[in-house]
Structure formats: C-alpha cells, structure tokens
CSV table of C-alpha atoms and ligand atoms in Angstrom, one decimal:
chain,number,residue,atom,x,y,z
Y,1354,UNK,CA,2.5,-31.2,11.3
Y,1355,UNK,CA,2.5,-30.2,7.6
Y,1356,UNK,CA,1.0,-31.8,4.7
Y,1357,UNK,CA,3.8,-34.6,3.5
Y,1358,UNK,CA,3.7,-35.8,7.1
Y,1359,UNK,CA,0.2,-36.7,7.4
Y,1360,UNK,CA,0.1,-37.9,3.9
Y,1361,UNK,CA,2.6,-40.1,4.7
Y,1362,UNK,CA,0.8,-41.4,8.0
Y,1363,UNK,CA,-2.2,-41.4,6.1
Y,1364,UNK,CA,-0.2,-43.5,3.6
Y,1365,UNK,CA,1.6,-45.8,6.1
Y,1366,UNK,CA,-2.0,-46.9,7.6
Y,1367,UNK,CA,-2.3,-49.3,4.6
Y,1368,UNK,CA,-5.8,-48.7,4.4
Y,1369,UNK,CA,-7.9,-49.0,1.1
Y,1370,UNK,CA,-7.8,-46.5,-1.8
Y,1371,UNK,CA,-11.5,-44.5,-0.9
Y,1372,UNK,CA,-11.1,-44.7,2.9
Y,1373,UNK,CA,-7.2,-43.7,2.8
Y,1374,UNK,CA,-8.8,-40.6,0.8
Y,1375,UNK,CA,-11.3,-39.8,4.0
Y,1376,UNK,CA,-8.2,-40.2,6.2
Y,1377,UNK,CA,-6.4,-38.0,4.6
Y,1378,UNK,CA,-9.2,-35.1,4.8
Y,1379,UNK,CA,-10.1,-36.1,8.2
Y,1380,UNK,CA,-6.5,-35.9,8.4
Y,1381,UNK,CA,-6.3,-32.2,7.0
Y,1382,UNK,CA,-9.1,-31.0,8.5
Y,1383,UNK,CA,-6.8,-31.2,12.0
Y,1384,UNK,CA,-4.0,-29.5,10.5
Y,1385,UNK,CA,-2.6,-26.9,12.3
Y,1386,UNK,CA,-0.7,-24.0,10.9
Y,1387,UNK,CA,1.8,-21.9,12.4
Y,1388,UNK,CA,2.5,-18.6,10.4
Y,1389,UNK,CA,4.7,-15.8,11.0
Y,1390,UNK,CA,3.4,-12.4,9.3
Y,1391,UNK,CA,6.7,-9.6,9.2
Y,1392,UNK,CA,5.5,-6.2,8.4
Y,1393,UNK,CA,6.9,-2.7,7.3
Y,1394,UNK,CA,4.9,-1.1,9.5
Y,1395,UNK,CA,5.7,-0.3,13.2
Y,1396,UNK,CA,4.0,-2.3,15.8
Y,1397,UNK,CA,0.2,-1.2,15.7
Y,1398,UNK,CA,0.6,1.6,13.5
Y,1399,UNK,CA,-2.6,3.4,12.9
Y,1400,UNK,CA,-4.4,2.3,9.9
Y,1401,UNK,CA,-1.8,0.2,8.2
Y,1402,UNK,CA,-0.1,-1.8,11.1
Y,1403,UNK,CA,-3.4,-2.1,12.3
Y,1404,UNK,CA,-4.6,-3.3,9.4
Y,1405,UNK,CA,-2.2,-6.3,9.5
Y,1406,UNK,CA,-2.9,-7.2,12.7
Y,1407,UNK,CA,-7.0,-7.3,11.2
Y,1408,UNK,CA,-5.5,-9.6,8.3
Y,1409,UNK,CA,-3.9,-11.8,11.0
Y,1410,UNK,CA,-6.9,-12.2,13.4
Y,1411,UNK,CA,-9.5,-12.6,10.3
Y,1412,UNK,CA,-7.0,-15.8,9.0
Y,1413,UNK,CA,-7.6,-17.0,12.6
Y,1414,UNK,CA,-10.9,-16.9,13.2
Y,1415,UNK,CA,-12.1,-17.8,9.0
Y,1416,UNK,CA,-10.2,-21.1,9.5
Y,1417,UNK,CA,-11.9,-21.7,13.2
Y,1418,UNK,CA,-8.0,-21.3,14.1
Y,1419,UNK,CA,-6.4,-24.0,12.0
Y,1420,UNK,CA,-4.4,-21.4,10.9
Y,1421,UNK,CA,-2.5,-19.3,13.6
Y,1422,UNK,CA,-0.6,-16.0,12.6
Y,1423,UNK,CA,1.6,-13.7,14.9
Y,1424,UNK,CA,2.4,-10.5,13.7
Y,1425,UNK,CA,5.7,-9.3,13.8
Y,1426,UNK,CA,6.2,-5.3,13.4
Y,1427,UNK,CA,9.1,-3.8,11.6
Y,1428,UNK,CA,12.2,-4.6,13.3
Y,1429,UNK,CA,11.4,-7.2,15.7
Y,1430,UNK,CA,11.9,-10.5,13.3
Y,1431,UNK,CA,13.4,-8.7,10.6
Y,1432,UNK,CA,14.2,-4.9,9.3
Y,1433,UNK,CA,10.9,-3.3,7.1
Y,1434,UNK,CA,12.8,-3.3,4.1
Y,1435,UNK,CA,14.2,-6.9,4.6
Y,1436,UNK,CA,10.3,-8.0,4.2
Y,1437,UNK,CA,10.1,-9.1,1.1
Y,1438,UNK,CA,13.4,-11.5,1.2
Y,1439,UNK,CA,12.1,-12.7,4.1
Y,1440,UNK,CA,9.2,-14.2,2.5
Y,1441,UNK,CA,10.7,-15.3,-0.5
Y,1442,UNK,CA,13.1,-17.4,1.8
Y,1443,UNK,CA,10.6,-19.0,4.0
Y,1444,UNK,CA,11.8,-17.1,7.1
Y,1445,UNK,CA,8.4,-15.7,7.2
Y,1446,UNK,CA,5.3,-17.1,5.5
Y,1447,UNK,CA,3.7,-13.7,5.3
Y,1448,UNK,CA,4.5,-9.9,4.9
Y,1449,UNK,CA,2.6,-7.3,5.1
Y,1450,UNK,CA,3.6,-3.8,3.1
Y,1451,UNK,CA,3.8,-1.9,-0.1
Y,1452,UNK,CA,4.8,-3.0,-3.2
Y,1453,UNK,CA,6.5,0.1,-4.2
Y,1454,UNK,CA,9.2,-1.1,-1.1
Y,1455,UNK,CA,10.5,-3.4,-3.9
Y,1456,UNK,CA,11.2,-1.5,-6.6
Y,1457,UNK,CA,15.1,-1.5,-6.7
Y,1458,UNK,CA,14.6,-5.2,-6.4
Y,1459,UNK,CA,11.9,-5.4,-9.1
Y,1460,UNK,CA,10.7,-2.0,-10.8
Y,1461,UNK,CA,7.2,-3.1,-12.1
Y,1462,UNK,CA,6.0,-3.8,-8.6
Y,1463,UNK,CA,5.4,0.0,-8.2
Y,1464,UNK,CA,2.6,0.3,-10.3
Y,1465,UNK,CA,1.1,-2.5,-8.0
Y,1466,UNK,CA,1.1,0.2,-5.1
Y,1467,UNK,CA,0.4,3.6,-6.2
Y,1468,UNK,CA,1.8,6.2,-9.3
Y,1469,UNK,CA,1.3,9.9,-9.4
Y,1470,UNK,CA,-2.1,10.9,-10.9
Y,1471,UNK,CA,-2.5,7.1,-11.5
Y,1472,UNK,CA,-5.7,5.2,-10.2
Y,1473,UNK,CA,-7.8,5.6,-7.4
Y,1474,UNK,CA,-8.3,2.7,-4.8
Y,1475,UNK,CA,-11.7,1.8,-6.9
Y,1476,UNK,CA,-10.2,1.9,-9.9
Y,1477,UNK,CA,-7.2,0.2,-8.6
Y,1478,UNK,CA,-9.3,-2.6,-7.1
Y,1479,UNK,CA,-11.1,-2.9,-10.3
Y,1480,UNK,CA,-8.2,-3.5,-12.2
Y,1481,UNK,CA,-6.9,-6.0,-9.9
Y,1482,UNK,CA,-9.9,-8.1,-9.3
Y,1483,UNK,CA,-11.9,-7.6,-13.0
Y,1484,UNK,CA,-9.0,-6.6,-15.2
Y,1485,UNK,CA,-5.9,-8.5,-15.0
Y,1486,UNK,CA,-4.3,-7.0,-12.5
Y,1487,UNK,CA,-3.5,-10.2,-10.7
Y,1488,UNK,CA,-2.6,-12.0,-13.7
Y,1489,UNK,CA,0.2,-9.4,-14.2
Y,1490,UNK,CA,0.9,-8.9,-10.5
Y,1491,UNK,CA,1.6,-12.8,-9.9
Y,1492,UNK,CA,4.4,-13.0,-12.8
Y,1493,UNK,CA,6.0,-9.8,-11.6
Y,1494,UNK,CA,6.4,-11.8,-8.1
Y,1495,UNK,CA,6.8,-15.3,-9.7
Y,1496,UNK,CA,10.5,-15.7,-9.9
Y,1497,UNK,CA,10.9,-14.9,-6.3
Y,1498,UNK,CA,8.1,-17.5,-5.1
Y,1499,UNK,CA,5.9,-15.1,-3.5
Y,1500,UNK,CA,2.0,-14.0,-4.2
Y,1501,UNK,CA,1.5,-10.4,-3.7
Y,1502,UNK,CA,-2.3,-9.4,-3.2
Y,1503,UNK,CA,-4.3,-6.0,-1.9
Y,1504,UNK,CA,-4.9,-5.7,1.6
Y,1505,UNK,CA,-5.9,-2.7,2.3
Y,1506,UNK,CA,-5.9,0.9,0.7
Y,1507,UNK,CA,-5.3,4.5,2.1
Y,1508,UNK,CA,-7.6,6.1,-0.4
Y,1509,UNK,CA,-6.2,9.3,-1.8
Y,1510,UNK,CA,-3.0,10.8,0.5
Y,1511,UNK,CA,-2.7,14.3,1.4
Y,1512,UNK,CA,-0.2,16.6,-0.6
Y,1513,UNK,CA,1.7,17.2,2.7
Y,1514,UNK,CA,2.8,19.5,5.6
Y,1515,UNK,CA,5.2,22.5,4.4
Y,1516,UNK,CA,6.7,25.7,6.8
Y,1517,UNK,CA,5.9,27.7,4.0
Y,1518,UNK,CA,3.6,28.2,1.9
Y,1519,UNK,CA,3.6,27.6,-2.2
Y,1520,UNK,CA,2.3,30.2,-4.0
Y,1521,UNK,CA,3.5,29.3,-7.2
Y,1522,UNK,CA,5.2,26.9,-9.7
Y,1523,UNK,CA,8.3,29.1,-8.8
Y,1524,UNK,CA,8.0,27.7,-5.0
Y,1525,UNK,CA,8.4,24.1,-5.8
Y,1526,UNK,CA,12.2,25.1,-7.0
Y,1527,UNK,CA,14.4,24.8,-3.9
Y,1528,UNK,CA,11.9,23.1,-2.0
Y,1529,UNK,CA,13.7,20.0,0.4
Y,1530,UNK,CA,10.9,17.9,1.1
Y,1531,UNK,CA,10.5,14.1,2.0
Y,1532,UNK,CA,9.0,12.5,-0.2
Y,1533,UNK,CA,10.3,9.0,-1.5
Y,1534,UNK,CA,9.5,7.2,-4.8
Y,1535,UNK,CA,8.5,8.2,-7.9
Y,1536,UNK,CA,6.6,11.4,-6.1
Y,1537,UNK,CA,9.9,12.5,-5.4
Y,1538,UNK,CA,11.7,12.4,-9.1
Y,1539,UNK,CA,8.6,14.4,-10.1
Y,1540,UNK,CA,9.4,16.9,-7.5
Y,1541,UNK,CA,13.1,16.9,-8.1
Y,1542,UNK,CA,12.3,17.6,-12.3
Y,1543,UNK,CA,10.3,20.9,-11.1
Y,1544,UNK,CA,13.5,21.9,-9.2
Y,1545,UNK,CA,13.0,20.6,-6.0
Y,1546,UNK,CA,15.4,18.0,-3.9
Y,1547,UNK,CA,13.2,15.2,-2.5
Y,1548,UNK,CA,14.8,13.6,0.4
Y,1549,UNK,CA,13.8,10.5,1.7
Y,1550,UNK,CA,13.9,9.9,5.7
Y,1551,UNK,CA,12.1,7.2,8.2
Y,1552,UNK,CA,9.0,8.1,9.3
Y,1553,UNK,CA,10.6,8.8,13.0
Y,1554,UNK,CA,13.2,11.3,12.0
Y,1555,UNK,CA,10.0,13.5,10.3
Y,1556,UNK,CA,9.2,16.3,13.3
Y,1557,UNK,CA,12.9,16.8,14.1
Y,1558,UNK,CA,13.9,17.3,10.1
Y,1559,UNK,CA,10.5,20.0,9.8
Y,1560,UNK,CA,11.3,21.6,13.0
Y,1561,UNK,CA,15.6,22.2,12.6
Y,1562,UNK,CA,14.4,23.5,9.1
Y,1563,UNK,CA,16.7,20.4,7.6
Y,1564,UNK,CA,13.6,19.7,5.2
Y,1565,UNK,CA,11.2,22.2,4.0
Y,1566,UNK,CA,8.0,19.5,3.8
Y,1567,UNK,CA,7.1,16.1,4.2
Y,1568,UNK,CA,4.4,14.2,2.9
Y,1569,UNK,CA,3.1,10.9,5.1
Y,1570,UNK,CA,-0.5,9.7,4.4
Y,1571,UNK,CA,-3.9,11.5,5.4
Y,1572,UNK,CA,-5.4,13.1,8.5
Y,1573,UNK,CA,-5.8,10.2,11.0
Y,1574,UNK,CA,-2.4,8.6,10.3
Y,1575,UNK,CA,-0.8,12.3,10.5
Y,1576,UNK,CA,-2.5,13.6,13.5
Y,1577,UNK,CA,-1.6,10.3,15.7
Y,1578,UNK,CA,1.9,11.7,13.9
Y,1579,UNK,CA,1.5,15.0,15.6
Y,1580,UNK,CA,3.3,16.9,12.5
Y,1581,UNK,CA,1.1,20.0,13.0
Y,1582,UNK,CA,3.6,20.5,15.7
Y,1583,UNK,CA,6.5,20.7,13.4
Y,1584,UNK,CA,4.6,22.4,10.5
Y,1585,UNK,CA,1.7,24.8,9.5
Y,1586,UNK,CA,0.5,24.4,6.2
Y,1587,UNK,CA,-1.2,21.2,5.1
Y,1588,UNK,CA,-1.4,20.8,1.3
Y,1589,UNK,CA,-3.9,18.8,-0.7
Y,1590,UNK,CA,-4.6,16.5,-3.0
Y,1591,UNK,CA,-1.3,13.6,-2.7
Y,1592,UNK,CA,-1.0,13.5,-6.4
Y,1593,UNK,CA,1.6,10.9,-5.7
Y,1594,UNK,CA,-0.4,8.7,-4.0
Y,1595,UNK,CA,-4.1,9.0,-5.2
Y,1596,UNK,CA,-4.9,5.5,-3.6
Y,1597,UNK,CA,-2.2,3.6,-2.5
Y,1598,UNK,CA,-2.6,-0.3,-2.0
Y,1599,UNK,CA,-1.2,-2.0,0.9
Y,1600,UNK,CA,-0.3,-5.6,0.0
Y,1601,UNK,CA,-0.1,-8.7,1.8
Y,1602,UNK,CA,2.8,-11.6,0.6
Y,1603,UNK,CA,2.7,-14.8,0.9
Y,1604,UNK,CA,5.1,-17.6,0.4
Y,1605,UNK,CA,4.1,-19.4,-2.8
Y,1606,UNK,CA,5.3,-22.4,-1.1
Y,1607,UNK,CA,3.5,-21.9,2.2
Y,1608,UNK,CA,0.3,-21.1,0.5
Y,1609,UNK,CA,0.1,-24.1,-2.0
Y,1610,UNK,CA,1.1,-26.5,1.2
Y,1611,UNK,CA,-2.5,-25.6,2.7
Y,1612,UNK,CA,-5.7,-27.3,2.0
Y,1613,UNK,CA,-7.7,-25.9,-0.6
Y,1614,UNK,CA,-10.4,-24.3,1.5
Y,1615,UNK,CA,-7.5,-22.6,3.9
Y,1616,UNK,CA,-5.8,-21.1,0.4
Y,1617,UNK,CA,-9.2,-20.0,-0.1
Y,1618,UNK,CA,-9.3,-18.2,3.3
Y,1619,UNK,CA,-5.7,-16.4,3.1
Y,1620,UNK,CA,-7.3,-15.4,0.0
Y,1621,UNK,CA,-10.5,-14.0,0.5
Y,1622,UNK,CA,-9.4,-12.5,4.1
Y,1623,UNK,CA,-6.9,-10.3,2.3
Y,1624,UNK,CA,-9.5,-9.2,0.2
Y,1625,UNK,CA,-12.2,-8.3,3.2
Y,1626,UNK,CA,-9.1,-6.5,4.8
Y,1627,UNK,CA,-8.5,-5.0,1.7
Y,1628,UNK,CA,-12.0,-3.6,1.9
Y,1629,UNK,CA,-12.0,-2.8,5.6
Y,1630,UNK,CA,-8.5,-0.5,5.7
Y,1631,UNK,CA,-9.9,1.8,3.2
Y,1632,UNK,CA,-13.5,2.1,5.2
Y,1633,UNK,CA,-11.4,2.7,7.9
Y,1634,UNK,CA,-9.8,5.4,6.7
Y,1635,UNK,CA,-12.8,6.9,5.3
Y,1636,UNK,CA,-14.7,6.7,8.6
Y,1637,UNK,CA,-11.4,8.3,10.1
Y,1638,UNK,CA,-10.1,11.0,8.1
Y,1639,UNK,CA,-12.7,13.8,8.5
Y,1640,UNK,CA,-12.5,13.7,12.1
Y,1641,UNK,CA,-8.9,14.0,12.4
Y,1642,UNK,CA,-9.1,16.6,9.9
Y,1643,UNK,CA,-11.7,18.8,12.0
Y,1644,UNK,CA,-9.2,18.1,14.9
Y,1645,UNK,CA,-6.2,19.3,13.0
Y,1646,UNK,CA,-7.9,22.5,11.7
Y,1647,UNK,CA,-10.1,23.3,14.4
Y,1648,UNK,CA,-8.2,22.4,17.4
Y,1649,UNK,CA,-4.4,22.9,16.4
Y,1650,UNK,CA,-5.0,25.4,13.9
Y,1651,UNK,CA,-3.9,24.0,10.7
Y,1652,UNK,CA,-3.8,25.8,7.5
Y,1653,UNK,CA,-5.2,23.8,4.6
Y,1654,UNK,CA,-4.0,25.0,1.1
Y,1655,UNK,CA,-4.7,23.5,-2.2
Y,1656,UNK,CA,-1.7,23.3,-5.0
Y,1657,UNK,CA,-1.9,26.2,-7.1
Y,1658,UNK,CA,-3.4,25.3,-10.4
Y,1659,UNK,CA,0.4,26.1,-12.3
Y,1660,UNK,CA,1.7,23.8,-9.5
Y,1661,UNK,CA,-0.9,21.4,-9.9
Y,1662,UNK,CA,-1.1,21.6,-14.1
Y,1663,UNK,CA,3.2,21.0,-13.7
Y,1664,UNK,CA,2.7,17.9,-11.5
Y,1665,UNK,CA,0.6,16.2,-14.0
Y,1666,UNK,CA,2.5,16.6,-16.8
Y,1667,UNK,CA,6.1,16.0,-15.0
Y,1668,UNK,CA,3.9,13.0,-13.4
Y,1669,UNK,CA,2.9,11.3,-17.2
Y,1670,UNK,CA,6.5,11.6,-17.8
Y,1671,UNK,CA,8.1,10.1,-14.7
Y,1672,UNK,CA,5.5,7.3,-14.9
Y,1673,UNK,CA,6.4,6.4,-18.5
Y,1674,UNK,CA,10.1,6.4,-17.9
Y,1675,UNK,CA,9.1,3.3,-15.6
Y,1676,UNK,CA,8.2,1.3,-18.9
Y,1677,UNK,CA,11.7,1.6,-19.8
Y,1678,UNK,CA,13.1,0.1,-16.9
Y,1679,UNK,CA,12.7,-3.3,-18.4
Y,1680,UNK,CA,10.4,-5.7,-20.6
Y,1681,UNK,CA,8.2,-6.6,-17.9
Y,1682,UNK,CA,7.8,-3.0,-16.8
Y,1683,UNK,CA,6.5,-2.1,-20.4
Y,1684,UNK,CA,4.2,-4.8,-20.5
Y,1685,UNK,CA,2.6,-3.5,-16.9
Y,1686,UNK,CA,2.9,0.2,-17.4
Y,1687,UNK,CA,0.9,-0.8,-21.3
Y,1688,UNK,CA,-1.7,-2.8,-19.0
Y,1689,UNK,CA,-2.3,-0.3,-16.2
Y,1690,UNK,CA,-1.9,2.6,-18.7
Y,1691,UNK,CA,-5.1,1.1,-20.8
Y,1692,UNK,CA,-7.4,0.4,-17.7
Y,1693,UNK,CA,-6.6,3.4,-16.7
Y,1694,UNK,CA,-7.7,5.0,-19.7
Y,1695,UNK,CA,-10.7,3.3,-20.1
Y,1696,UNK,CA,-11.8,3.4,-17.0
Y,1697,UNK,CA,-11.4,7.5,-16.9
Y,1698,UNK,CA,-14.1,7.3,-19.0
Y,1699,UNK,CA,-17.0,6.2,-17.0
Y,1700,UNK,CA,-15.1,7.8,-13.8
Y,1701,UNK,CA,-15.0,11.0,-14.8
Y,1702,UNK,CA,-19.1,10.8,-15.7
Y,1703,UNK,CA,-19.8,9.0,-12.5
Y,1704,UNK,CA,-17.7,9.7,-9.2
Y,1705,UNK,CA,-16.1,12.5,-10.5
Y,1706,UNK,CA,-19.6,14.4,-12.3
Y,1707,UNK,CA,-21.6,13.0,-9.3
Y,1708,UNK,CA,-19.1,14.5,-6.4
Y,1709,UNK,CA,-18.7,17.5,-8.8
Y,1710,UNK,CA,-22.7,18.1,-8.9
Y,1711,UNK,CA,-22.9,17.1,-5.1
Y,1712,UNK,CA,-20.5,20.3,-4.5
Y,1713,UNK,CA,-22.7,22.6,-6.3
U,2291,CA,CA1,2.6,8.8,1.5
C-alpha cells in the first residue's frame, strides 16, 4: 500500500481532525515497502557487491522490516551501466554504484567518486558530510530525480598489475593498460593507450599480451580476482583512485513517499554502510596482500619518482579540464578544489606527518 492510499482510507473514515491524524500514523506505522535495489556490481562481489547487499539488509532490519529490499546484481533486472536510468525512471527504487559510471550522462558526478591525486575517503567523507558536498551532489542529480549519497569507500586503490616492469617515465609510453576514466586520459597524455574492458575479460587480455596492465581495486578484491595468475608485477599507490566512494541512489520520488523516520533510515544506513565498506577493506587488504606476495609470489613495485612526479602534474591537468565540461562542472571542480586545499593543510600535519613519523 503506499502513502496516497492510506491517506485516502484514513480520509474516507470521516473521523475527526486530531484522531484522523493518529490514524493516519497508526496508519503509516504499518506500511510496508517493497524496494528493488539494481547494482553495477556482479552478484556478491567481494567488498562492493557485498557491500550492497549490507545496505539492503541494514534498511531491513533499521525499519523492523517495514521496508524490504532485494538486491538485484548487474545484469539480472537491468545491465550495470543502465543503473542509473533505471532509478531515475522508477524501474528500481535504488542503485547501488559509482558515480563516475555517469559521467557521459552528467560530467560533474565524477568528482562525487574519485579524481587522480584528489581526496582520500576521510577527506572525501568530510567534504560530503561537513562541507557541502551534499549540497552540490543533490543538484548535480536533481534534474534526473534521484539522490546520490556515499555508501561505502575502497580507501586508496592499488596502481595495478603490469607483465613488465616500469622503470622509467619512458615506460609509461606504449604501455596498453585498462584503466577507464579520467586515470586513463592521464595515462594516454604520458603516451600510453588506456583501454577500457569488463572486469571478466581482465586475465584473458593480461595473459594473450592484448593489454600490457590493468588496474582493478586493492588486494582482497584482486586476489578473489586471481590476476597474479595473468600478471607479475603489482604497482602501488592508485593515483587514480586514492579513495573512491561507492554510492547508493535513490528515487527522489520513492524516498519522499516514505514516512519521515524511514527517510531517516535509508539515510543514516547508507551512511553506517558507508563506514563499514571502507573498515572492511581495511581489515581485508593486508592479508590478501601477504597472500599475494608470500604465497603466489607477487612482485610489489612502487612508481618511479619521474613516473610518479609526471602523474601528478598530467593529473592537475586532466582534472581541471573537467571544469570546462560545463557550468555546473566549474562550480564542483571550484568547490572540491578548495576543500581540497584546505584540508591538505591539516592532512599533511596529521595523517600524513603522523604515518610518516610512525615509519621512522
Ligand atoms: Ca579501480
């Protein structure tokens, strides 16, 4: 049942002004909700198909089951990259993803996902929460009736798995590697050709030496990936993706028909999820990195400092060239530009002196 009909049962009743009222919450308090949730992700993906299903369960059990959500994983409702419409037309009251997905349909949503040498989750989730990120985030989405909020966060991404290694800035020229979005225009302005492929055709692409590297996420997503098999060395840090934030949709509609305390819980569950993906991966990663080192004999690297020193700069560049997609662009790129700024810093004299003077 949704709202308008028990309103108008409640309405029908005839009863008196203040007890009509009490119906009517009674009345809403019994609701039932039906929600579909379609996501990018294969069914039970480590991590991040996992992490929706968490999102899903936590919306059950918050609202004593008043609201019900199946999940749906790429593919079986509708295709990942068909995620977004589908929420913006009601076929789904729910997605979950990455904003950076939407880009040829919306370019500022990228910068509501991740951007090379951009912020980290904490700094991310700072910006959204404290410094009006949302604000920003909920107009970029407006015109297509959907609210977009964090639901989780990888933390920083490894660099990748290459079948050779990279010595040099003079390596990166040539190089065929997967690795989609704005990660990839930085690679292709150091000479490179990015090449973007589904995560499924990754081991067979390494292996018949069709690309040269591929980047995915971190350890325990990459292990449960097995592409040590298909390559040796595994490079670090992703500058492309120093925290990138997995976001749940919601159909503006859908979400304003619930009672006020049920908004409340889609709300505050994606931001517990939000919370729990990136302790997740934290409590994850190192393990699966032991495993891939010690047990299948992976070779970690770290960019050369010319390579790494060229990636920042081409980064700046390819990020600012986003500003100039459109207005709205500009007016996110200023905003995230100057909390990233400001926020570099306290970071560099808290997390990044304290970890620096840990290391000593
Ligand atoms: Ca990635």
């Amino acid at each position: 049942m949704n709202r308008r009909d028990f309103m108008t049962k409640a309405g029908i009743g005839g009863l008196a002004l203040g007890s009509g009222l009490a119906a009517s919450s009674a009345a809403q308090a019994r609701a039932q909700f039906k929600w579909k949730m379609v996501t990018t992700w294969p069914k039970n993906f480590p991590g991040l198909g996992t992490g929706a299903e968490y999102l899903a369960k936590l919306i059950g059990e918050m609202s004593g089951g008043r609201i019900s959500v199946k999940v749906y994983g790429a593919k079986e409702l509708v295709p990942a990259f068909e995620v977004f419409d589908a929420v913006s037309r009601g076929t789904a009251e729910m997605g979950h993803g990455a904003a950076y997905y939407w880009k040829g349909k919306v370019p500022a949503a990228q910068f509501f996902a991740a951007m090379p040498f951009g912020m980290t989750a904490q700094e991310f989730n700072g910006w959204i929460y404290h410094g009006g990120g949302q604000a920003l985030w909920d107009e970029v989405y407006a015109p297509f009736g959907v609210v977009g909020m964090p639901s989780g966060n990888t933390g920083v991404q490894m660099g990748g798995w290459f079948n050779r290694e990279i010595t040099s800035l003079a390596d990166m020229k040539g190089l065929k590697m997967r690795i989609p979005g704005l990660g990839g225009e930085v690679l292709k302005r150091l000479g490179g050709t990015p090449v973007n492929l589904p995560g499924g055709e990754l081991y067979t692409a390494l292996t018949s030496g069709t690309i040269d590297a591929t980047e995915f996420v971190g350890p325990y997503n990459d292990l449960a990936f097995g592409l040590y098999k298909a390559a040796k060395y595994y490079y670090y840090p992703g500058f492309h993706e120093p925290g990138t934030c997995l976001e749940a949709i919601v159909n503006k509609t859908a979400l304003q028909t619930l009672p006020k305390d049920l908004q409340a819980i889609v709300k505050n569950a994606c931001k517990v999820a939000n919370q729990d993906m990136l302790a997740e991966f934290t409590a994850r990663n190192p393990s699966a990195l032991k495993q891939l080192t010690e047990q299948h004999g992976v070779q970690l690297r770290a960019y050369p400092a010319d390579v790494t020193k060229a990636l920042r700069e081409v980064s700046v560049e390819v990020v600012a060239d986003v500003a100039k997609e459109d207005a709205l662009s500009k007016k996110v790129y200023d905003a995230y530009s100057a909390f990233l700024n400001a926020s570099r810093a306290y970071t560099d004299i808290s997390e990044l002196a304290y970890l620096k003077a840990r290391d000593e």
